[in-house]
mmCIF file of C-alpha atoms and ligand atoms in Angstrom:
data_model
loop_
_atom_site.group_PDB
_atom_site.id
_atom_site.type_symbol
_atom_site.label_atom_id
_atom_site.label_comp_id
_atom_site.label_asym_id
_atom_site.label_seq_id
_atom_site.Cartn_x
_atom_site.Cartn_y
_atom_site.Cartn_z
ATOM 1 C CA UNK A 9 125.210 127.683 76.546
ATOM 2 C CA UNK A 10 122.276 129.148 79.055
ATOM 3 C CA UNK A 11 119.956 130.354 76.606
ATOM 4 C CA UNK A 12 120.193 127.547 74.004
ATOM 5 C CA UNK A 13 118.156 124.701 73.682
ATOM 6 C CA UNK A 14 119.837 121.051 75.070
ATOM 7 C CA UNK A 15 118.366 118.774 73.111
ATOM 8 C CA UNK A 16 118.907 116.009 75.119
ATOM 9 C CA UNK A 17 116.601 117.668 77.817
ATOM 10 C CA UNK A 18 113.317 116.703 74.846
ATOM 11 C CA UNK A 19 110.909 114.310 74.039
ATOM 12 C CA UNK A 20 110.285 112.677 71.280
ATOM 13 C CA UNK A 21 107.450 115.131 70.505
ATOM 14 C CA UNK A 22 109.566 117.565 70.948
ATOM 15 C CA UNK A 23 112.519 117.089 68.752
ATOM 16 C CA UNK A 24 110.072 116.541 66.122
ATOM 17 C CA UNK A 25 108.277 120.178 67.013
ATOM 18 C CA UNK A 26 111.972 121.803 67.111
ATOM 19 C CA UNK A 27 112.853 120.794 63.737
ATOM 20 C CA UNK A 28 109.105 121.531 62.356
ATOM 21 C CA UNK A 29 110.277 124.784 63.603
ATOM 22 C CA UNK A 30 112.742 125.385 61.927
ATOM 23 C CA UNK A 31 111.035 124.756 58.463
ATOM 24 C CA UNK A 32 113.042 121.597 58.051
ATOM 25 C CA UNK A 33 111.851 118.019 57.105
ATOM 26 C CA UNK A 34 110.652 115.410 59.470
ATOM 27 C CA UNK A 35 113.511 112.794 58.856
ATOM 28 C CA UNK A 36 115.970 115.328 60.457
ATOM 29 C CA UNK A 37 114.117 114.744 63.387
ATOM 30 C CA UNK A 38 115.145 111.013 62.950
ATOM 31 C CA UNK A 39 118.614 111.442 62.611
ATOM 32 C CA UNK A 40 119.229 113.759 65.267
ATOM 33 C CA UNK A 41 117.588 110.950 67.378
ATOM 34 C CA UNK A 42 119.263 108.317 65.739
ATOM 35 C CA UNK A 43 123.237 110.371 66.281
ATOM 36 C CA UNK A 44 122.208 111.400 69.935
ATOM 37 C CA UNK A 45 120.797 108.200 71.154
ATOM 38 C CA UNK A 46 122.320 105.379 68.960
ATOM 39 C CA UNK A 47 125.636 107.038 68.137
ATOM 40 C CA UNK A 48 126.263 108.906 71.144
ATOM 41 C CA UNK A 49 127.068 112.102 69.469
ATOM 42 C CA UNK A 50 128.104 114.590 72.128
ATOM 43 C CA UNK A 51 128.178 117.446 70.054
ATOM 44 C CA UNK A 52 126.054 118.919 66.520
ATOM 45 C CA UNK A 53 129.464 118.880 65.227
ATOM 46 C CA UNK A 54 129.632 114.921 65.249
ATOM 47 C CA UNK A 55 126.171 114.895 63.383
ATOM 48 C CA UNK A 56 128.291 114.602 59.604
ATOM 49 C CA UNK A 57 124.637 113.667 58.213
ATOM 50 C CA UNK A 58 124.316 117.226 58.579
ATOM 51 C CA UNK A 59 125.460 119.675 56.416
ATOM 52 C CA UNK A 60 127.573 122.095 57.894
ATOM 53 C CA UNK A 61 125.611 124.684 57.319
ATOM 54 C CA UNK A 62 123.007 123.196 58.891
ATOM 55 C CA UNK A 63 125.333 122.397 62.356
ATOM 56 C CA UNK A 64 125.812 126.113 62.428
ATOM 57 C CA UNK A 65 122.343 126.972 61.985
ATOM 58 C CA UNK A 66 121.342 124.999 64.766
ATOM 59 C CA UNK A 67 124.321 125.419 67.003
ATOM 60 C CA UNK A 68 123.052 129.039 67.244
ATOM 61 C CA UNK A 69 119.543 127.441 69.178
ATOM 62 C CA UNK A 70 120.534 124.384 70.650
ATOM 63 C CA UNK A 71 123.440 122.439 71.894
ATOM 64 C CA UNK A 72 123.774 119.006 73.118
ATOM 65 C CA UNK A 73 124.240 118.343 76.762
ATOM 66 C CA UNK A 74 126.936 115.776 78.241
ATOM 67 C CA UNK A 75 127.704 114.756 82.146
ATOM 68 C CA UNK A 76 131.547 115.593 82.073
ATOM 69 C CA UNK A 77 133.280 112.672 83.013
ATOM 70 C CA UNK A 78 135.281 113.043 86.335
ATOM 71 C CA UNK A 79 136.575 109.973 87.193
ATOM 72 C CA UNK A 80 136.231 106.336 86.769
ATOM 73 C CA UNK A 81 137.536 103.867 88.429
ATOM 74 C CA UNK A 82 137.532 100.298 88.659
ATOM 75 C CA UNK A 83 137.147 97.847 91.461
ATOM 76 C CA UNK A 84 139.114 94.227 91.849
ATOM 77 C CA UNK A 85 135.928 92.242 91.238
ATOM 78 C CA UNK A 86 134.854 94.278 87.849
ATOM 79 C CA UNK A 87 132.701 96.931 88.921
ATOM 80 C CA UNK A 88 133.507 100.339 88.031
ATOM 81 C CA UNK A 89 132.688 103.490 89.420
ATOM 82 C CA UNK A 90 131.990 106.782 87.197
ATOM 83 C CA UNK A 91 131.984 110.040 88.516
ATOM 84 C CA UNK A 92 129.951 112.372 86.688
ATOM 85 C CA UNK A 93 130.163 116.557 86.674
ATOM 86 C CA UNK A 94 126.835 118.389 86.015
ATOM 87 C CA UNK A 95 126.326 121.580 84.193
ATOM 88 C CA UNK A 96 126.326 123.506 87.837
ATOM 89 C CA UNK A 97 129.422 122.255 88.915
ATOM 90 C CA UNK A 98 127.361 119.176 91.290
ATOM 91 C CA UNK A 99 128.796 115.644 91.136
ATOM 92 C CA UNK A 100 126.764 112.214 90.931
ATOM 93 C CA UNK A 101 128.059 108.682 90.485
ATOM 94 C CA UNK A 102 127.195 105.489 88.506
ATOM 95 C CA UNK A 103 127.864 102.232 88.783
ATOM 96 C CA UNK A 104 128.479 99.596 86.462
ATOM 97 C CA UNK A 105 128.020 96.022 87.439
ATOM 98 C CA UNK A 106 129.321 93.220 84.957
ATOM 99 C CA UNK A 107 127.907 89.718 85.527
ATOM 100 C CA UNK A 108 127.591 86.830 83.187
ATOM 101 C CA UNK A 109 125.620 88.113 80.124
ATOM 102 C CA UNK A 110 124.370 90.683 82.042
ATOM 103 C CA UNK A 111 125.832 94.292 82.098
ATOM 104 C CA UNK A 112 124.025 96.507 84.922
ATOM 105 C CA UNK A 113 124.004 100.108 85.256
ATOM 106 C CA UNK A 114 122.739 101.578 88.979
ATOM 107 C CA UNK A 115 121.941 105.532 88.335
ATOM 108 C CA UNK A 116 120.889 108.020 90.529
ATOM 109 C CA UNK A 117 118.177 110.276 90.641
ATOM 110 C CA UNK A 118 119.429 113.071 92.885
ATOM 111 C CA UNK A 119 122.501 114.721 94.057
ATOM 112 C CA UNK A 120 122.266 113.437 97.452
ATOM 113 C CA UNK A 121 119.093 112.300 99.220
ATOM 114 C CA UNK A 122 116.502 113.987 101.836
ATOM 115 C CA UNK A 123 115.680 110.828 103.264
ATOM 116 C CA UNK A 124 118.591 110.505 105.987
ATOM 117 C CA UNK A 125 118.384 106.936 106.299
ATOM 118 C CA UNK A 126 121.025 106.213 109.369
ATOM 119 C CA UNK A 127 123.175 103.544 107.489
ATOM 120 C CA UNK A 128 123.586 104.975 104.000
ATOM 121 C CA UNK A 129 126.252 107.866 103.542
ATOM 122 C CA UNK A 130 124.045 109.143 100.076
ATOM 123 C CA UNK A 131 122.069 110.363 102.957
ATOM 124 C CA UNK A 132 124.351 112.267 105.166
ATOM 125 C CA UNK A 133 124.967 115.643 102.845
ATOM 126 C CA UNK A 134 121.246 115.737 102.526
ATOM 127 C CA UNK A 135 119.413 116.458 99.558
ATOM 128 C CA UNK A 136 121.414 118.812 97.156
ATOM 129 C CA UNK A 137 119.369 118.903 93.867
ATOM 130 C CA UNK A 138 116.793 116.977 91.883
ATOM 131 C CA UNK A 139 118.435 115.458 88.583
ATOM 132 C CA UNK A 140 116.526 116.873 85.526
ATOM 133 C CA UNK A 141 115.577 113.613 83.303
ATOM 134 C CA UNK A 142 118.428 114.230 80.749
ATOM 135 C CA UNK A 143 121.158 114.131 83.517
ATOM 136 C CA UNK A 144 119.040 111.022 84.708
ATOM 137 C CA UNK A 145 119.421 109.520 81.342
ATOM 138 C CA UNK A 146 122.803 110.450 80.117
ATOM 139 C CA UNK A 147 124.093 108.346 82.608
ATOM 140 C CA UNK A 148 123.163 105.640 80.759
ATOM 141 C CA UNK A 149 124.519 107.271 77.339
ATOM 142 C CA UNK A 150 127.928 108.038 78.723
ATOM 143 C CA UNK A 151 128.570 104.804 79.926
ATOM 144 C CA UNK A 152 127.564 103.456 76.704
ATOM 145 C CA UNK A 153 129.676 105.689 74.652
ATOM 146 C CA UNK A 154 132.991 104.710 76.739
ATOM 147 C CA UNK A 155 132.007 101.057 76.808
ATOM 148 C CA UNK A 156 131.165 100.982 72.806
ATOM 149 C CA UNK A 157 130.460 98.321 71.226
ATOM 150 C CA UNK A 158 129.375 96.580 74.376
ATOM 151 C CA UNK A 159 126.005 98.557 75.845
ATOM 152 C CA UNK A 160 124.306 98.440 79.060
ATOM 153 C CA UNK A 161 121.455 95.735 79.567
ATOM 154 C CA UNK A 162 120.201 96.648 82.644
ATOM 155 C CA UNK A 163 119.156 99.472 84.305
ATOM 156 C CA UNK A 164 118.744 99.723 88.639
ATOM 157 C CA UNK A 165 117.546 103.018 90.113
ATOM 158 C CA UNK A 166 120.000 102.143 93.344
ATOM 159 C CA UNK A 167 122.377 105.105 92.883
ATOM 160 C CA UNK A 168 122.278 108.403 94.639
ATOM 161 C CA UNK A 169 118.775 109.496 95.793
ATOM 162 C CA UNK A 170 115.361 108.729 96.704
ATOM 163 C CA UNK A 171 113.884 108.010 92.773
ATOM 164 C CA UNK A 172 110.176 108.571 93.706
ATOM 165 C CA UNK A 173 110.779 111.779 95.096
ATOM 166 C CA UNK A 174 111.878 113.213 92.047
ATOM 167 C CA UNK A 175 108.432 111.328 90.221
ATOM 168 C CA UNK A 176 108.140 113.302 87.194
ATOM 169 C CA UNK A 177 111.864 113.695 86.064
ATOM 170 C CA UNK A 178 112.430 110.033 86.742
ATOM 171 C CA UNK A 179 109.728 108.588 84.610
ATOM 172 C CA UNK A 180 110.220 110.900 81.999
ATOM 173 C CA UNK A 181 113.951 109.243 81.844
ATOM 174 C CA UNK A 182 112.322 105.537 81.991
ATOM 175 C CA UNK A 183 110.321 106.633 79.235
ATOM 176 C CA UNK A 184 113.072 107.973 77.147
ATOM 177 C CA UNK A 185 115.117 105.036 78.346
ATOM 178 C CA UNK A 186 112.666 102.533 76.797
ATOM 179 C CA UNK A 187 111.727 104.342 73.724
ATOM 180 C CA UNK A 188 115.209 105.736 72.655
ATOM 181 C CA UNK A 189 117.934 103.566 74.103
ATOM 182 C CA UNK A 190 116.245 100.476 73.876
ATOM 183 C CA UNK A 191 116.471 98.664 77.180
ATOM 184 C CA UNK A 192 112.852 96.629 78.044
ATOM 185 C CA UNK A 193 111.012 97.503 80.813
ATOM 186 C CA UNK A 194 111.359 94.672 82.559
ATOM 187 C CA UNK A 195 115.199 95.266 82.758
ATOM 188 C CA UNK A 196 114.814 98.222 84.452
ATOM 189 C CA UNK A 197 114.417 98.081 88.487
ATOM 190 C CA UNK A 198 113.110 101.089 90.433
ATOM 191 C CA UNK A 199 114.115 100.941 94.031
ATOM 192 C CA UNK A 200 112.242 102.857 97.193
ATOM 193 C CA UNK A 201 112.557 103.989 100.334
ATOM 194 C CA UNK A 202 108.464 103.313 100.639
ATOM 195 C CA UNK A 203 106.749 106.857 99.434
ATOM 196 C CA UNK A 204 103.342 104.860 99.439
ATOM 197 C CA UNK A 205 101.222 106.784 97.378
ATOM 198 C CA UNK A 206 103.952 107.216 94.400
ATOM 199 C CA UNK A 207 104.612 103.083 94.551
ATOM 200 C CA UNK A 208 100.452 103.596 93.991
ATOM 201 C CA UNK A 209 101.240 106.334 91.191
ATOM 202 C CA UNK A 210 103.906 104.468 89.482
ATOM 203 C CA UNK A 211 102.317 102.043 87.472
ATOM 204 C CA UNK A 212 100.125 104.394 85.682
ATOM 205 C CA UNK A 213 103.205 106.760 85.305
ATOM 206 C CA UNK A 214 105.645 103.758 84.040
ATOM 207 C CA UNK A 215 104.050 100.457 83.843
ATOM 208 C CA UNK A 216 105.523 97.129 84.504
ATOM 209 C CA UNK A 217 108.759 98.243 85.046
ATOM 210 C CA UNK A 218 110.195 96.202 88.204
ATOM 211 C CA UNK A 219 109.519 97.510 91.714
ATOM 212 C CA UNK A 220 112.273 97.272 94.679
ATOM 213 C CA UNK A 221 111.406 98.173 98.321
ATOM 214 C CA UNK A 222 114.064 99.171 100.936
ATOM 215 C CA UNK A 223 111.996 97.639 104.271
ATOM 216 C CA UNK A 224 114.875 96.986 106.300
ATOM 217 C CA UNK A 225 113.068 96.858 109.374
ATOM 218 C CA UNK A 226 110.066 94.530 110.592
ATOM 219 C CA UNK A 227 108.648 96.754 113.040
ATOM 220 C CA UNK A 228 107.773 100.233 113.320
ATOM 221 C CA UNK A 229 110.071 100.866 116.016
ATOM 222 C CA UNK A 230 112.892 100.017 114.484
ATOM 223 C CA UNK A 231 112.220 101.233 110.966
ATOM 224 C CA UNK A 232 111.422 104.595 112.419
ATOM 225 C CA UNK A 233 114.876 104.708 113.636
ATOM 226 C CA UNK A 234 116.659 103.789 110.517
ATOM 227 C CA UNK A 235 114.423 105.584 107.720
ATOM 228 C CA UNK A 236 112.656 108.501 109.265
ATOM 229 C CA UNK A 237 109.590 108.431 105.460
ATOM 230 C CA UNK A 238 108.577 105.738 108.115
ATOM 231 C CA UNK A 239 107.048 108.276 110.316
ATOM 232 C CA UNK A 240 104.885 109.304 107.631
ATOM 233 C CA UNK A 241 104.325 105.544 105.762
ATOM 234 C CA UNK A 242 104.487 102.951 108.318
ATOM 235 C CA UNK A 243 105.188 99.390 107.361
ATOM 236 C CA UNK A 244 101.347 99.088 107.457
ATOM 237 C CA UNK A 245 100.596 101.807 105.075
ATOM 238 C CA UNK A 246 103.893 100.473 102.817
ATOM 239 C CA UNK A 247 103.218 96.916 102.588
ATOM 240 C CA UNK A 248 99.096 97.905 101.758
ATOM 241 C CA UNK A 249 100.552 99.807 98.564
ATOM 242 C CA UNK A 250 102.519 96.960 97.999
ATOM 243 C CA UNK A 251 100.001 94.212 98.143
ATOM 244 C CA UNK A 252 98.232 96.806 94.946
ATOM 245 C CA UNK A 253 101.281 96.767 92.958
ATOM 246 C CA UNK A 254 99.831 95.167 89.822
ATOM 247 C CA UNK A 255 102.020 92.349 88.690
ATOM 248 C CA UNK A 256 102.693 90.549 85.408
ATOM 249 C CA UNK A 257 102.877 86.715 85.314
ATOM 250 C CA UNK A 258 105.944 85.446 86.363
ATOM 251 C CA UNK A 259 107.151 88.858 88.484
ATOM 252 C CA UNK A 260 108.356 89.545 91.962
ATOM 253 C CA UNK A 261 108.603 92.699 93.880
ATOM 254 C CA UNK A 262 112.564 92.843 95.346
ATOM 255 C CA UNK A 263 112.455 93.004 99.278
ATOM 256 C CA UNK A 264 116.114 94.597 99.962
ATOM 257 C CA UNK A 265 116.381 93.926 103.568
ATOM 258 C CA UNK A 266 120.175 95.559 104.664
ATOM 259 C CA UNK A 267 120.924 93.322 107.692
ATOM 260 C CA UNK A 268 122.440 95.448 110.560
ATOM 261 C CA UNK A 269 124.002 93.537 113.560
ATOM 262 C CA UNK A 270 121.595 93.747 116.621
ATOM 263 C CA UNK A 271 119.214 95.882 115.174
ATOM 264 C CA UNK A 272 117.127 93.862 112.633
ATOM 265 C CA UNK A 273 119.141 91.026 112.099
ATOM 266 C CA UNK A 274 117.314 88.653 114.880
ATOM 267 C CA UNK A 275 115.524 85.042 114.138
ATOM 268 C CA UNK A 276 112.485 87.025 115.602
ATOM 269 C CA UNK A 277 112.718 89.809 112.843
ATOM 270 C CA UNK A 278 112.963 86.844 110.181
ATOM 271 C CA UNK A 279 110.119 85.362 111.216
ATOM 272 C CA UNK A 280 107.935 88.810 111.247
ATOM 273 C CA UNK A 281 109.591 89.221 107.871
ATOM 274 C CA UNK A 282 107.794 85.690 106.697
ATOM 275 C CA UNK A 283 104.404 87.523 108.311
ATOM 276 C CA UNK A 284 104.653 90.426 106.601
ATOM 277 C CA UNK A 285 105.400 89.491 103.426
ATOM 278 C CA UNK A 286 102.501 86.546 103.277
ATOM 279 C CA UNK A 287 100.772 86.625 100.020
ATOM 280 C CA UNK A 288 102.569 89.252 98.151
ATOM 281 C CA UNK A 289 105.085 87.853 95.066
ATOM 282 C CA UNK A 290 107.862 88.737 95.914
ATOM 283 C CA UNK A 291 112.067 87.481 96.722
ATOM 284 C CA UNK A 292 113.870 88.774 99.557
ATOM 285 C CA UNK A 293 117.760 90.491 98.992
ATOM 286 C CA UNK A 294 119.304 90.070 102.193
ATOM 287 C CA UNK A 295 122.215 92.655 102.140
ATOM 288 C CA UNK A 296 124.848 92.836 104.748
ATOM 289 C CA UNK A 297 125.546 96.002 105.753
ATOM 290 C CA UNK A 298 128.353 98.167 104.228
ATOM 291 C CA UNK A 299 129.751 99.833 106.948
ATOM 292 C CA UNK A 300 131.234 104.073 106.455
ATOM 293 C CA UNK A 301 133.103 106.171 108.280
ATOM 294 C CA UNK A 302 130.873 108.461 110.979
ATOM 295 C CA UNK A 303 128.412 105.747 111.581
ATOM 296 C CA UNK A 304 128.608 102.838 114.126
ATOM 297 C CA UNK A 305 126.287 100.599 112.976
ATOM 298 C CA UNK A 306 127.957 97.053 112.059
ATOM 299 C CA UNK A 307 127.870 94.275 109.855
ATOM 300 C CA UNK A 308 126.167 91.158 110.952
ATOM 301 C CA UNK A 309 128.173 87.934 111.441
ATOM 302 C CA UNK A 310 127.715 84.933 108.705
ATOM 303 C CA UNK A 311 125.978 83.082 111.212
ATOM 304 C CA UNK A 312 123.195 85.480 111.908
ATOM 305 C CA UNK A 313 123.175 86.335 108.007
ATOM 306 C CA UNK A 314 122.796 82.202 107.560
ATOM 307 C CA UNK A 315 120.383 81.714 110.691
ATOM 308 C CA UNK A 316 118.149 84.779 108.749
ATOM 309 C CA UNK A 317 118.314 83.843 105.292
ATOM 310 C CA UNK A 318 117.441 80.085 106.705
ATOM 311 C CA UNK A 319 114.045 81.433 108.495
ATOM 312 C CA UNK A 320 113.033 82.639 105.213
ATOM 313 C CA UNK A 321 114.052 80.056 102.903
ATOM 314 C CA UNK A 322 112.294 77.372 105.099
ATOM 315 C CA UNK A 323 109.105 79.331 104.753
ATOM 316 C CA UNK A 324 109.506 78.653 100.623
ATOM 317 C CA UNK A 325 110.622 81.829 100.339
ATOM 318 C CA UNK A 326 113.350 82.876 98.217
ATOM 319 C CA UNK A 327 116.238 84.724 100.116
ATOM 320 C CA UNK A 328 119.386 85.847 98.220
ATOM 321 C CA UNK A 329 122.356 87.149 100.253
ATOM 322 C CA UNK A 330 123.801 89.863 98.318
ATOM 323 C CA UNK A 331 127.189 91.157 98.443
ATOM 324 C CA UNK A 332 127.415 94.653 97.129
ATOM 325 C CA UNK A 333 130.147 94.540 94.600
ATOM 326 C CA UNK A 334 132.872 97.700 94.485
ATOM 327 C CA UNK A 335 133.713 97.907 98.346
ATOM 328 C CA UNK A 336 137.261 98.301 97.759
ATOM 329 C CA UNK A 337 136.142 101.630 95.796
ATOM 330 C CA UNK A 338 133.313 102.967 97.678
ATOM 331 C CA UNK A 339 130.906 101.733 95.337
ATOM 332 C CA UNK A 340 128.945 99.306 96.823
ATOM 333 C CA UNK A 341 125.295 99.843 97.956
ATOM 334 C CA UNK A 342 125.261 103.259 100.450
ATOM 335 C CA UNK A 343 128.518 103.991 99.671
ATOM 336 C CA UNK A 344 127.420 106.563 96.985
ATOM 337 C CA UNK A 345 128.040 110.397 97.863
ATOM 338 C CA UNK A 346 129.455 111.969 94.612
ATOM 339 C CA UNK A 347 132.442 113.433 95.717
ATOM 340 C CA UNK A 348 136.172 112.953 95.197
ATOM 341 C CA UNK A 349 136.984 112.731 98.828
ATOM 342 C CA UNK A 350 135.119 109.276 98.435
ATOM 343 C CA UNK A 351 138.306 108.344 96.807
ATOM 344 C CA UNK A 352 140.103 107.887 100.582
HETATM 345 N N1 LIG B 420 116.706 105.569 97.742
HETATM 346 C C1 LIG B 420 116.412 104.294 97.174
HETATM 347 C C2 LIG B 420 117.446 103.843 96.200
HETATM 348 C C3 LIG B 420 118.901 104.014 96.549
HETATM 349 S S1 LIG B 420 119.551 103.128 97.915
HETATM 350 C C4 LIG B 420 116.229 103.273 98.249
HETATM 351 O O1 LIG B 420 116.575 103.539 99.404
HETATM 352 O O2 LIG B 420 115.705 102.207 97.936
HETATM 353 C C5 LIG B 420 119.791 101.492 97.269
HETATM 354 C C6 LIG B 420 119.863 100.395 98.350
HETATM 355 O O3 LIG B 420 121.081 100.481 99.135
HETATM 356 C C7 LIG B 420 118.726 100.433 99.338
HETATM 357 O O4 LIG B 420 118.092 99.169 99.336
HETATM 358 C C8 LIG B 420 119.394 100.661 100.676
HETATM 359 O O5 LIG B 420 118.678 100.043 101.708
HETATM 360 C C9 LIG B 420 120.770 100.082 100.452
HETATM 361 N N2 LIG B 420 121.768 100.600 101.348
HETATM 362 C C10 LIG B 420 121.891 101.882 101.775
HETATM 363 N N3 LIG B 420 122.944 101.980 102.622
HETATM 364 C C11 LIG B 420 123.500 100.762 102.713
HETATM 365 C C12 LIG B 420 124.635 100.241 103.400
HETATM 366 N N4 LIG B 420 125.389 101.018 104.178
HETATM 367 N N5 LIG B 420 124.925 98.924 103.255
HETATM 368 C C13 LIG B 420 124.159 98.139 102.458
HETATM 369 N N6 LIG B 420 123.107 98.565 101.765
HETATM 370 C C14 LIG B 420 122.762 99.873 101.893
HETATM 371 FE FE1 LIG B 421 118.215 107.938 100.396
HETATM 372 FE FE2 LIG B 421 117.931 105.346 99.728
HETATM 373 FE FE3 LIG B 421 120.105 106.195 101.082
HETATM 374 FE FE4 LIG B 421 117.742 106.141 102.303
HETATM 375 S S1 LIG B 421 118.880 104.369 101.509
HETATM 376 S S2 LIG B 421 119.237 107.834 102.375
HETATM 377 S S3 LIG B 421 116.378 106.699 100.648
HETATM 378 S S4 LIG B 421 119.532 106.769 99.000
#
């Protein structure tokens, strides 16, 4: 398949341009668009608008690309982890989150992550490869096609990997996302580690899609120590670019603040936390931390996660404690690291 054309891997533009190409007529354009991103095809051979003839013809440029699925499996509270193969033999995971109405996809962005924050095992392997925006977006596809007729209507970029350090791919995806699949922008979450001057870059790139910040810490000290991009963008620096994150009516920025017992759990780093964040729109995810093998960094008791959330909440701010869902099949938040021996 090397030299042929996935044509999953183009834009809009670019379909259009590949079927110009090939002296055929425009609506072909809109049906191979319409069987790859409405009906899932995963092959030209499922496109039966097309002559055969016409399959073959193009089968001879182009293929469409799939993420082989691995494994899935499916937690005691609903969640379900998918394991996903990539063209190079590289694994990633998904995770889909049912609740209420709501049907939640988290995707990642890279096979691992560069960042090497202390408590999250994505981090550990280090960074293995940048996803290419059709891996980025077939995520979302697959799942769709094995959950047909129900679809995904939400989107969270809290899988594998740092998103804004794969910029270009990731937006690309969003765009795609939007345009093709049909989920709003304001369903989609991006969440950060706190590259500043891409949360600056990002709403030109992909506007008003929904910002999330990993701050974690309340002091530089202590950040520093759990996500070394805080060397280079201090909480200073981070919460500057976040005060300039435009904002539609109505919006918040998510604060995910993973509570860690005796390092950034204290009544003193809630009350920082209310300093901090003063004047920017935003509500607070309080997450206690999942704990993985090789690291000895604990969970916080209930009381400290209470005494936090109650610093916040009677400073009128709004303070959700978060369970990660999927613990039971390593699939809650930092438990992602793409690999079968993730299993147990
Ligand atoms: N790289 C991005 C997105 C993926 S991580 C980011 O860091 O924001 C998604 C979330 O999982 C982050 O908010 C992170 O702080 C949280 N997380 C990582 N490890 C965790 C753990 N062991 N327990 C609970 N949450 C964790
Ligand atoms: Fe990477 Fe996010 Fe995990 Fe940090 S928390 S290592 S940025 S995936």
């Amino acid at each position: 398949m090397s030299n042929r054309i996935n044509l999953k891997s183009l834009s809009r533009d670019k379909i259009f341009n590949f079927i110009e190409a090939r002296g055929l007529p425009r609506y072909r354009a809109d049906q191979l668009l319409n069987w790859i991103y409405e009906r899932y095809a995963s092959s030209l051979e499922e496109i039966t608008e097309f002559s055969k003839d016409l399959r073959t013809r193009l089968g001879e440029i182009a293929y469409i690309g799939n993420l082989a699925v691995v494994d899935r499996q499916r937690s005691s509270d609903g969640t379900e982890k998918f394991l996903f193969g990539l063209e190079d033999g590289q694994t990633i995971e998904s995770v889909l989150i049912p609740d209420k109405d709501r049907l939640t996809l988290c995707i990642s962005s890279q096979v691992g992550c560069a960042m090497g924050c202390s408590f999250c095992l994505t981090g550990k392997s280090g960074l293995l490869r940048n996803l290419r925006a059709w891996e980025i977006l077939d995520q979302v596809l697959s799942v769709n096609r094995l959950i047909k007729p129900k679809k995904i209507t939400n989107i969270v970029l809290m899988g594998m990997g740092e998103p804004m350090a794969n910029f270009e791919e990731v937006v690309d995806a969003l765009k795609r996302i939007v345009l093709f699949i049909g989920i709003s922008k304001r369903k989609i979450t991006l969440s950060t580690a706190g590259l500043a001057p891409k949360i600056i870059e990002l709403p030109k790139a992909a506007p008003d899609i929904n910002l999330a910040i990993s701050l974690n810490a309340t002091t530089d000290a202590v950040r520093d120590r759990l996500m070394p991009i805080n060397r280079k963008y201090p909480i200073r620096i981070l919460i500057d670019a976040l005060r300039r994150y435009p904002l539609k009516p109505m919006r918040k920025i998510t604060i995910e603040y993973v509570l860690i017992a005796g390092v950034n759990d204290s009544v003193e780093d809630a009350r920082r936390l209310v300093r901090l964040l003063k004047g920017i729109r935003c509500k607070v995810n309080l997450i206690p931390l999942n704990p993985h093998e090789g690291s000895a960094l604990q969970r916080p008791s209930d009381v400290s996660v209470f005494a936090f959330q109650k610093v916040l909440t009677d400073n009128k701010m709004t303070a959700l404690i978060r369970e990660s869902k999927g613990q039971d099949i390593l699939a809650a938040c930092g438990q992602l690291r793409g690999s079968y021996e993730g299993k147990q």
